[in-house]
mmCIF file of C-alpha atoms in Angstrom:
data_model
loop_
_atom_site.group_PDB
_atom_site.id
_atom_site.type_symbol
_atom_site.label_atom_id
_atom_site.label_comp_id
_atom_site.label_asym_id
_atom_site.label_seq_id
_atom_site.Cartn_x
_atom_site.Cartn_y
_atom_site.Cartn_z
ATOM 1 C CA UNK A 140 112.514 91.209 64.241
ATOM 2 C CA UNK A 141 109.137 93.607 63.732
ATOM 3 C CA UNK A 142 110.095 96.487 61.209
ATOM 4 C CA UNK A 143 110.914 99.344 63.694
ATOM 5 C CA UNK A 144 113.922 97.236 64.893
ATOM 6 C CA UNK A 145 114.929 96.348 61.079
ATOM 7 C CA UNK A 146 114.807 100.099 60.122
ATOM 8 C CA UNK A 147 116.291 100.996 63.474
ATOM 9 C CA UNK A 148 118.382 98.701 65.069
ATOM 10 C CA UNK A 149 118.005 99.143 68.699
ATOM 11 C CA UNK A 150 121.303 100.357 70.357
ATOM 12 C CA UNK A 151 122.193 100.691 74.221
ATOM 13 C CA UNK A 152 120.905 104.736 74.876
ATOM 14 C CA UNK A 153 124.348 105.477 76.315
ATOM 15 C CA UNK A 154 127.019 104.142 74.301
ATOM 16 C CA UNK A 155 125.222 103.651 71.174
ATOM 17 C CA UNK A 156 126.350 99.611 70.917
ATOM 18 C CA UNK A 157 124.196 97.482 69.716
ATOM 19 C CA UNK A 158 121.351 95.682 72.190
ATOM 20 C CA UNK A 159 119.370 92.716 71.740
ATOM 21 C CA UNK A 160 115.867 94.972 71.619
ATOM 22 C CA UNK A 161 114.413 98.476 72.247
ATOM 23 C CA UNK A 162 114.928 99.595 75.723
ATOM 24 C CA UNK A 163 117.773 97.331 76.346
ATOM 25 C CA UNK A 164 121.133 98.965 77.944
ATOM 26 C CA UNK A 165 124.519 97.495 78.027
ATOM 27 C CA UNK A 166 125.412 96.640 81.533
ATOM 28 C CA UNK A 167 128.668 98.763 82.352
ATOM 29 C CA UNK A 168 126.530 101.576 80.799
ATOM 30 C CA UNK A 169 123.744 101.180 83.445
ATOM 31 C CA UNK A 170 126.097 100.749 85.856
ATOM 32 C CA UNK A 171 127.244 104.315 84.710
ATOM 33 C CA UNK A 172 124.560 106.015 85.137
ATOM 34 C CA UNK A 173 122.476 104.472 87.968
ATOM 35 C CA UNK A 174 122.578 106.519 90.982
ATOM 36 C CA UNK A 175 119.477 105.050 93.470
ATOM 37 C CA UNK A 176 119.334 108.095 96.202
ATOM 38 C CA UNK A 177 116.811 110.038 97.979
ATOM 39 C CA UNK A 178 116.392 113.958 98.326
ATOM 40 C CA UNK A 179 117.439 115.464 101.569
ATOM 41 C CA UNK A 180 114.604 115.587 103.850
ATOM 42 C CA UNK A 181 115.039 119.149 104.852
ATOM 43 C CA UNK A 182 114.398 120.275 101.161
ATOM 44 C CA UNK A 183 111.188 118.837 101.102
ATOM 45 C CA UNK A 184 107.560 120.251 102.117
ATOM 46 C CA UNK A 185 104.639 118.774 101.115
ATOM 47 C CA UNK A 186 106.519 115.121 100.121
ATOM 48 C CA UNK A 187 107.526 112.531 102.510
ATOM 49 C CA UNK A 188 110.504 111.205 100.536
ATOM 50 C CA UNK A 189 111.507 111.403 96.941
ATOM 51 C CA UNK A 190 113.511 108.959 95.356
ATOM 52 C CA UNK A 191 116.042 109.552 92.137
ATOM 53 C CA UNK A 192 116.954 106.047 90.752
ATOM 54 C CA UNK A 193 119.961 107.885 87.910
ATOM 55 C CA UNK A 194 122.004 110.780 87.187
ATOM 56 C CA UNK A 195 120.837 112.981 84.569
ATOM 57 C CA UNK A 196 123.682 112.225 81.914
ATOM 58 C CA UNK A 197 124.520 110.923 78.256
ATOM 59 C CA UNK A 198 122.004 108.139 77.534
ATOM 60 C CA UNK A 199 119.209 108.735 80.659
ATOM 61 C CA UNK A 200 119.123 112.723 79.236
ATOM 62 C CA UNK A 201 119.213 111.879 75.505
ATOM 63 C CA UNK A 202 116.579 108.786 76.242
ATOM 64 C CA UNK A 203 114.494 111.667 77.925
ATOM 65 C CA UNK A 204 115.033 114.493 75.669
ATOM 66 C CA UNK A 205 113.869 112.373 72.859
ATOM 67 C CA UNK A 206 110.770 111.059 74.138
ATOM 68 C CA UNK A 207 109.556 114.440 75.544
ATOM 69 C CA UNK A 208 110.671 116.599 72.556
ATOM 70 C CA UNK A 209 111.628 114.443 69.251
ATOM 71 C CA UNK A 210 108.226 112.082 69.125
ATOM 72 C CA UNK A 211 110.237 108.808 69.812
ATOM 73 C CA UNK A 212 107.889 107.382 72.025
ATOM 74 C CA UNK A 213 109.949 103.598 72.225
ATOM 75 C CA UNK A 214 112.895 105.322 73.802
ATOM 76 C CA UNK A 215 110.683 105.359 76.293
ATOM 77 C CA UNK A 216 111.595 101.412 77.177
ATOM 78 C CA UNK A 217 114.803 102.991 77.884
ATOM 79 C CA UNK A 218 113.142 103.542 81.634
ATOM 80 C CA UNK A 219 112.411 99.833 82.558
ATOM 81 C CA UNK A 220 116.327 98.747 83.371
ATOM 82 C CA UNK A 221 116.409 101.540 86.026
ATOM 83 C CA UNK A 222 112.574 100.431 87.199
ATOM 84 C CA UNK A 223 113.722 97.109 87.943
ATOM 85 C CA UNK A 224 116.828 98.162 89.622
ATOM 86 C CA UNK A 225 114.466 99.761 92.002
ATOM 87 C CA UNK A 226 112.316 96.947 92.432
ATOM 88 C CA UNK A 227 115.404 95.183 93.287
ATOM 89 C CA UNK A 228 115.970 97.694 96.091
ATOM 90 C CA UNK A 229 112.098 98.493 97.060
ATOM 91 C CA UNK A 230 111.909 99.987 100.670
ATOM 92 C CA UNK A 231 109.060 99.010 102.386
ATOM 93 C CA UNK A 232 106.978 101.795 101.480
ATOM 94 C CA UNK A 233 103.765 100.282 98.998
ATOM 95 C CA UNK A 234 101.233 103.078 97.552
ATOM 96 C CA UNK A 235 97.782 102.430 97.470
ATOM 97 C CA UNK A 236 97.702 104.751 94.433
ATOM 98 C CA UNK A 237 100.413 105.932 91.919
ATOM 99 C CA UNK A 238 99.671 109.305 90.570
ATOM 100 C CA UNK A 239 101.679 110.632 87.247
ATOM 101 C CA UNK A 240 101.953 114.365 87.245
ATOM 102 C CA UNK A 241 100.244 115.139 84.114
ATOM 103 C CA UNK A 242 101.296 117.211 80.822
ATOM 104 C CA UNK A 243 99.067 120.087 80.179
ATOM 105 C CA UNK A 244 95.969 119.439 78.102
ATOM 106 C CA UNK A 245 97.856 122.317 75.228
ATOM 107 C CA UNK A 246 101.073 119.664 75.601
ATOM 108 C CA UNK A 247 99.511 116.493 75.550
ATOM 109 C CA UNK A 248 97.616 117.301 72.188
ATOM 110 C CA UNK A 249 100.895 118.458 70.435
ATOM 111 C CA UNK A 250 102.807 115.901 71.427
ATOM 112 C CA UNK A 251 100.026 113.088 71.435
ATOM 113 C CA UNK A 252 100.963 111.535 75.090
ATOM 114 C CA UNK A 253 102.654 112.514 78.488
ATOM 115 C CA UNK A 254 105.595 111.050 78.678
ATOM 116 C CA UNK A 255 105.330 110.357 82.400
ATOM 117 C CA UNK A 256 102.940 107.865 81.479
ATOM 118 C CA UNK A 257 105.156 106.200 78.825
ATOM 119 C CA UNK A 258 107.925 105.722 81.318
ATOM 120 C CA UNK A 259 105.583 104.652 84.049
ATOM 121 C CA UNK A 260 102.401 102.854 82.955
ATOM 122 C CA UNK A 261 103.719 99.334 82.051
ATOM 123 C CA UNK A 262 105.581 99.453 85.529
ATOM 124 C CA UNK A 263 103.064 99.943 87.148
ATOM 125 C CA UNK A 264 100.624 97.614 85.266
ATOM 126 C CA UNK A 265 102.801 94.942 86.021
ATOM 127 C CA UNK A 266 102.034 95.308 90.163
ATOM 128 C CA UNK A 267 98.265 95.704 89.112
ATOM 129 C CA UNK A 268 97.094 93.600 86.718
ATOM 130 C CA UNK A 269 96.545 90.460 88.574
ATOM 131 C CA UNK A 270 94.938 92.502 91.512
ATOM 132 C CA UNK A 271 91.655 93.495 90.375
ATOM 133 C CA UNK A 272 89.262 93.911 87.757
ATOM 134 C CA UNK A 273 89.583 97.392 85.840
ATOM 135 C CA UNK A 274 86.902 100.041 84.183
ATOM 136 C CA UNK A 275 87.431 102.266 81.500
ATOM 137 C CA UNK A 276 88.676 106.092 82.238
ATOM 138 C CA UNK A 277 85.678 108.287 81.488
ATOM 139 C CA UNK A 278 88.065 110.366 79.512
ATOM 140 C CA UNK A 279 90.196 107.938 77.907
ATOM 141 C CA UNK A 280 88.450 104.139 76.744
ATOM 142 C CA UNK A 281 91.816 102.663 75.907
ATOM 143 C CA UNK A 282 93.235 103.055 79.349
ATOM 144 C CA UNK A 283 91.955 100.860 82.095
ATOM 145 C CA UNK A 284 91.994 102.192 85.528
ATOM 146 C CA UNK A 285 91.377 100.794 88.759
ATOM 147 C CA UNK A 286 88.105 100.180 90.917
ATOM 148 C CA UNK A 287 87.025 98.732 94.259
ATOM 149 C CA UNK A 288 90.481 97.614 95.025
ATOM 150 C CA UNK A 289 90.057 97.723 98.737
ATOM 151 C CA UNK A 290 93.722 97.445 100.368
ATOM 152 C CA UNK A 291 95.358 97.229 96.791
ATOM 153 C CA UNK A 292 98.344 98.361 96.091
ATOM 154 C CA UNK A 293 100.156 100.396 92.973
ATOM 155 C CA UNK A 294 96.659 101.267 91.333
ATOM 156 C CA UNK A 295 97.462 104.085 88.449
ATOM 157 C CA UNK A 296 95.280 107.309 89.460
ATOM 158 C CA UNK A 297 95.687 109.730 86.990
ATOM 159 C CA UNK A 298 93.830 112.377 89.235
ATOM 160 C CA UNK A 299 95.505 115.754 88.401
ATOM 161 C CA UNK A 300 94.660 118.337 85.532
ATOM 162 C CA UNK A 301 97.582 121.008 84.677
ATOM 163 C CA UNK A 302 96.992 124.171 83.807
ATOM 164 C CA UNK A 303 99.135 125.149 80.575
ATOM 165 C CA UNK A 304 101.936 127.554 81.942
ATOM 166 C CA UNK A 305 102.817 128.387 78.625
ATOM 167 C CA UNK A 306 106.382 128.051 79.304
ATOM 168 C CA UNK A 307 109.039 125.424 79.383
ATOM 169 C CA UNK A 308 110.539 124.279 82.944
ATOM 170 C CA UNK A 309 113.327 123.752 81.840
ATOM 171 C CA UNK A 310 114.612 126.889 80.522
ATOM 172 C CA UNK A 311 113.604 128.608 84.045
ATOM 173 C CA UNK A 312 115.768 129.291 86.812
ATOM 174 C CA UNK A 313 114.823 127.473 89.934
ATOM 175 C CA UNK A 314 112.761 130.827 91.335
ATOM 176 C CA UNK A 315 110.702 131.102 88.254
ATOM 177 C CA UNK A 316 110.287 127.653 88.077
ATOM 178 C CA UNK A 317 108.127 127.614 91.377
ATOM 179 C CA UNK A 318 106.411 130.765 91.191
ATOM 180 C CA UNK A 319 105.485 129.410 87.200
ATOM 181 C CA UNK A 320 104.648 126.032 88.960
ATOM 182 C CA UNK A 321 102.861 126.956 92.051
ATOM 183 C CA UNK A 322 99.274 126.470 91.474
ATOM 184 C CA UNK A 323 99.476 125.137 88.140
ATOM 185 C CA UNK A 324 97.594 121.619 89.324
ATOM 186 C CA UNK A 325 94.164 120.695 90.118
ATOM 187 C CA UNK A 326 92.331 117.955 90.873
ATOM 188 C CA UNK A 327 90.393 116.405 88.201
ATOM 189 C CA UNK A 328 86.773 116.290 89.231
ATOM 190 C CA UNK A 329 86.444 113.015 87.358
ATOM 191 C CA UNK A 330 87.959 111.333 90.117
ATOM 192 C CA UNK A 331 86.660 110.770 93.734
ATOM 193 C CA UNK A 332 89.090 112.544 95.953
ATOM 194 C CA UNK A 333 87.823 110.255 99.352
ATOM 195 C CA UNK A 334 89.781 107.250 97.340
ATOM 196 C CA UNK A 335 93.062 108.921 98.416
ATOM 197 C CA UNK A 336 92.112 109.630 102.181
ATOM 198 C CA UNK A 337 94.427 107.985 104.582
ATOM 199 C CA UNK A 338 95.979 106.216 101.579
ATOM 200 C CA UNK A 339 99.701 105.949 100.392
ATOM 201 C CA UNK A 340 100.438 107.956 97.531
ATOM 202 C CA UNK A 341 103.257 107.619 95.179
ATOM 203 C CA UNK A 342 103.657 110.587 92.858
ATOM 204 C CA UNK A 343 106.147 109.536 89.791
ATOM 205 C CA UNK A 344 107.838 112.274 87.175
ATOM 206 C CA UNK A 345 110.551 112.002 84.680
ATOM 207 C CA UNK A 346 113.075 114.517 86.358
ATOM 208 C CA UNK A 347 114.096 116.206 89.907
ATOM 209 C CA UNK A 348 115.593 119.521 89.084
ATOM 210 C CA UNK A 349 114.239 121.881 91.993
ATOM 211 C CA UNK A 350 111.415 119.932 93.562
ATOM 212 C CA UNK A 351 108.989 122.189 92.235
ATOM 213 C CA UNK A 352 106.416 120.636 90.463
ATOM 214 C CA UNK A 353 106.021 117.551 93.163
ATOM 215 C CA UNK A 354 105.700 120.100 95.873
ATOM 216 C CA UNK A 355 103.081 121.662 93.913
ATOM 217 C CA UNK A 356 101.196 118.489 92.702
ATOM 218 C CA UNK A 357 101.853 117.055 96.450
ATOM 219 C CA UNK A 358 100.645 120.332 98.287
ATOM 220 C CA UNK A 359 96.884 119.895 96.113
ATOM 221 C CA UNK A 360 97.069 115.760 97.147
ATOM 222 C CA UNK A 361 97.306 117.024 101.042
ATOM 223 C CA UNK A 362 94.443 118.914 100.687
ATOM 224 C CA UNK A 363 92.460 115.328 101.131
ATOM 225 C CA UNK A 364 94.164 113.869 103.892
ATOM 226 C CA UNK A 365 96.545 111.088 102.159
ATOM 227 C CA UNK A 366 98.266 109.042 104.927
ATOM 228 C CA UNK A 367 101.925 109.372 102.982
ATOM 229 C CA UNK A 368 103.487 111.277 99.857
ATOM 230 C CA UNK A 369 106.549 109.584 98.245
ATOM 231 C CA UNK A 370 107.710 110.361 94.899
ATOM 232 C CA UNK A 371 110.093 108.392 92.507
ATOM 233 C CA UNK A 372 111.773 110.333 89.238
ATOM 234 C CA UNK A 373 113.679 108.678 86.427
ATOM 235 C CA UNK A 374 116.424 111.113 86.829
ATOM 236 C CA UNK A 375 117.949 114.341 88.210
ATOM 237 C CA UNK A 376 121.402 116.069 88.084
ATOM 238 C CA UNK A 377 120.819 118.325 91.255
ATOM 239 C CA UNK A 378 121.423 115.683 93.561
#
C-alpha cells in the first residue's frame, strides 16, 4: 500500500465501500450508473456521432466535480471502469487522432492540468504505445506525442488552444452556453493541420450537457477536411 492509499483508503466513488485501489468501483454500483448511448443524430452539426458511456449521477458527478474543482487529481482513475466498458462495446469506428478539448491557458495554470486529459490520456496511451515511436510536445517535454504514424490509430493530438471565456459552463443556460462557447477554440499553430486531412477524428470531453463545446471544437476541426468527427464523453444527464 503507497501512502496516499494508507492516508486515504480508496472507496468505490458511488457508494463509498471500500475498493481494492484508487479508481476501483464496486460492481452493482457501475452497473448503476453506466448508461453506453449515443446523441440523437438530428441534434448534431458539425459531429458525426457522440457517444455518452454514464449518467451524470452520485459517484460519476462527485468523481468529476472533484477532479475539475477540489484538486483530487486520482479520482480521476475513477474514469477507466467506464473506458473499458466501452472497449468492451467498441463500434467499428477507429480514429486516426484523438483530440481532448482543452482547458483554457487562465484554467489550466490555476488548476495545474485539464482534466480531460487526466480522464483520457492513459486510455488512450494504452492503444498507442506499442504503435510507434513518440517526440516530445514543443510545449510540454513530459508528454510524448505522436509522429510519422502513417495509418495509426488512437494517436493523442492535443491540437486546440481555448480562449478563456471567463465564465463557468456550467452555471449557463444552454443559450448562453453556445453563444459563450462559439468561437472560443483555435487551432494551435504548433501543430500541422494537413495531419488531420481525410483522417478520423475522435474528440473526447468529460460531460454532454448541450453539445456546445464539441460543436464548437468540431466546427474549427472541419475547417481541414477530416474524413469523420466522433466524440466520446464520460458523462451527461441530458440524455
Amino acid at each position: 500500500m503507497n501512502l496516499f492509499d494508507f492516508l486515504f483508503p480508496p472507496v468505490c466513488p458511488h457508494c463509498g465501500a471500500h475498493v481494492k485501489q484508487q479508481g476501483d468501483w464496486c460492481d452493482s454500483c457501475i452497473e448503476a450508473v453506466l448508461n453506453i448511448r449515443q446523441v440523437p443524430s438530428k441534434l448534431l452539426s458539425s459531429l458525426d456521432s457522440v457517444w455518452i458511456l454514464a449518467d451524470y449521477i452520485g459517484g460519476i458527478k462527485s468523481m468529476i466535480y472533484d477532479v475539475k474543482f477540489n484538486e483530487k487529481k486520482e479520482q480521476s482513475k475513477g474514469a477507466a471502469p467506464f473506458l473499458a466498458s466501452y472497449n468492451l462495446r467498441m463500434h467499428a469506428y477507429k480514429p486516426h487522432y484523438v483530440i481532448p478539448i482543452p482547458s483554457s491557458s487562465e484554467k489550466k495554470k490555476s488548476r495545474g492540468y485539464n482534466q480531460v486529459d487526466l480522464f483520457f490520456y492513459n486510455w488512450v496511451l494504452s492503444f498507442t504505445n506499442h504503435e510507434c515511436d513518440t517526440f516530445k510536445d514543443k510545449q510540454n517535454s513530459n508528454r510524448p506525442i505522436l509522429e510519422d504514424c502513417e495509418d495509426k490509430y488512437f494517436q493523442w493530438f492535443d491540437c486546440l488552444y481555448k480562449l478563456d471565456t471567463h465564465k463557468e459552463m456550467w452555471s449557463l443556460s444552454g443559450s448562453e452556453r453556445r453563444n459563450t462557447i462559439e468561437d472560443a477554440f483555435l487551432w494551435n499553430n504548433n501543430f500541422d493541420s494537413s495531419l488531420i486531412r481525410d483522417k478520423r477524428i475522435l474528440l473526447v470531453d468529460d460531460i454532454y450537457t448541450t453539445g456546445a463545446t464539441l460543436e464548437s471544437a468540431a466546427r474549427v476541426l472541419r475547417r481541414y477536411s477530416p474524413q469523420t468527427i466522433e466524440a466520446l464523453t464520460i458523462a451527461s444527464g441530458s440524455f
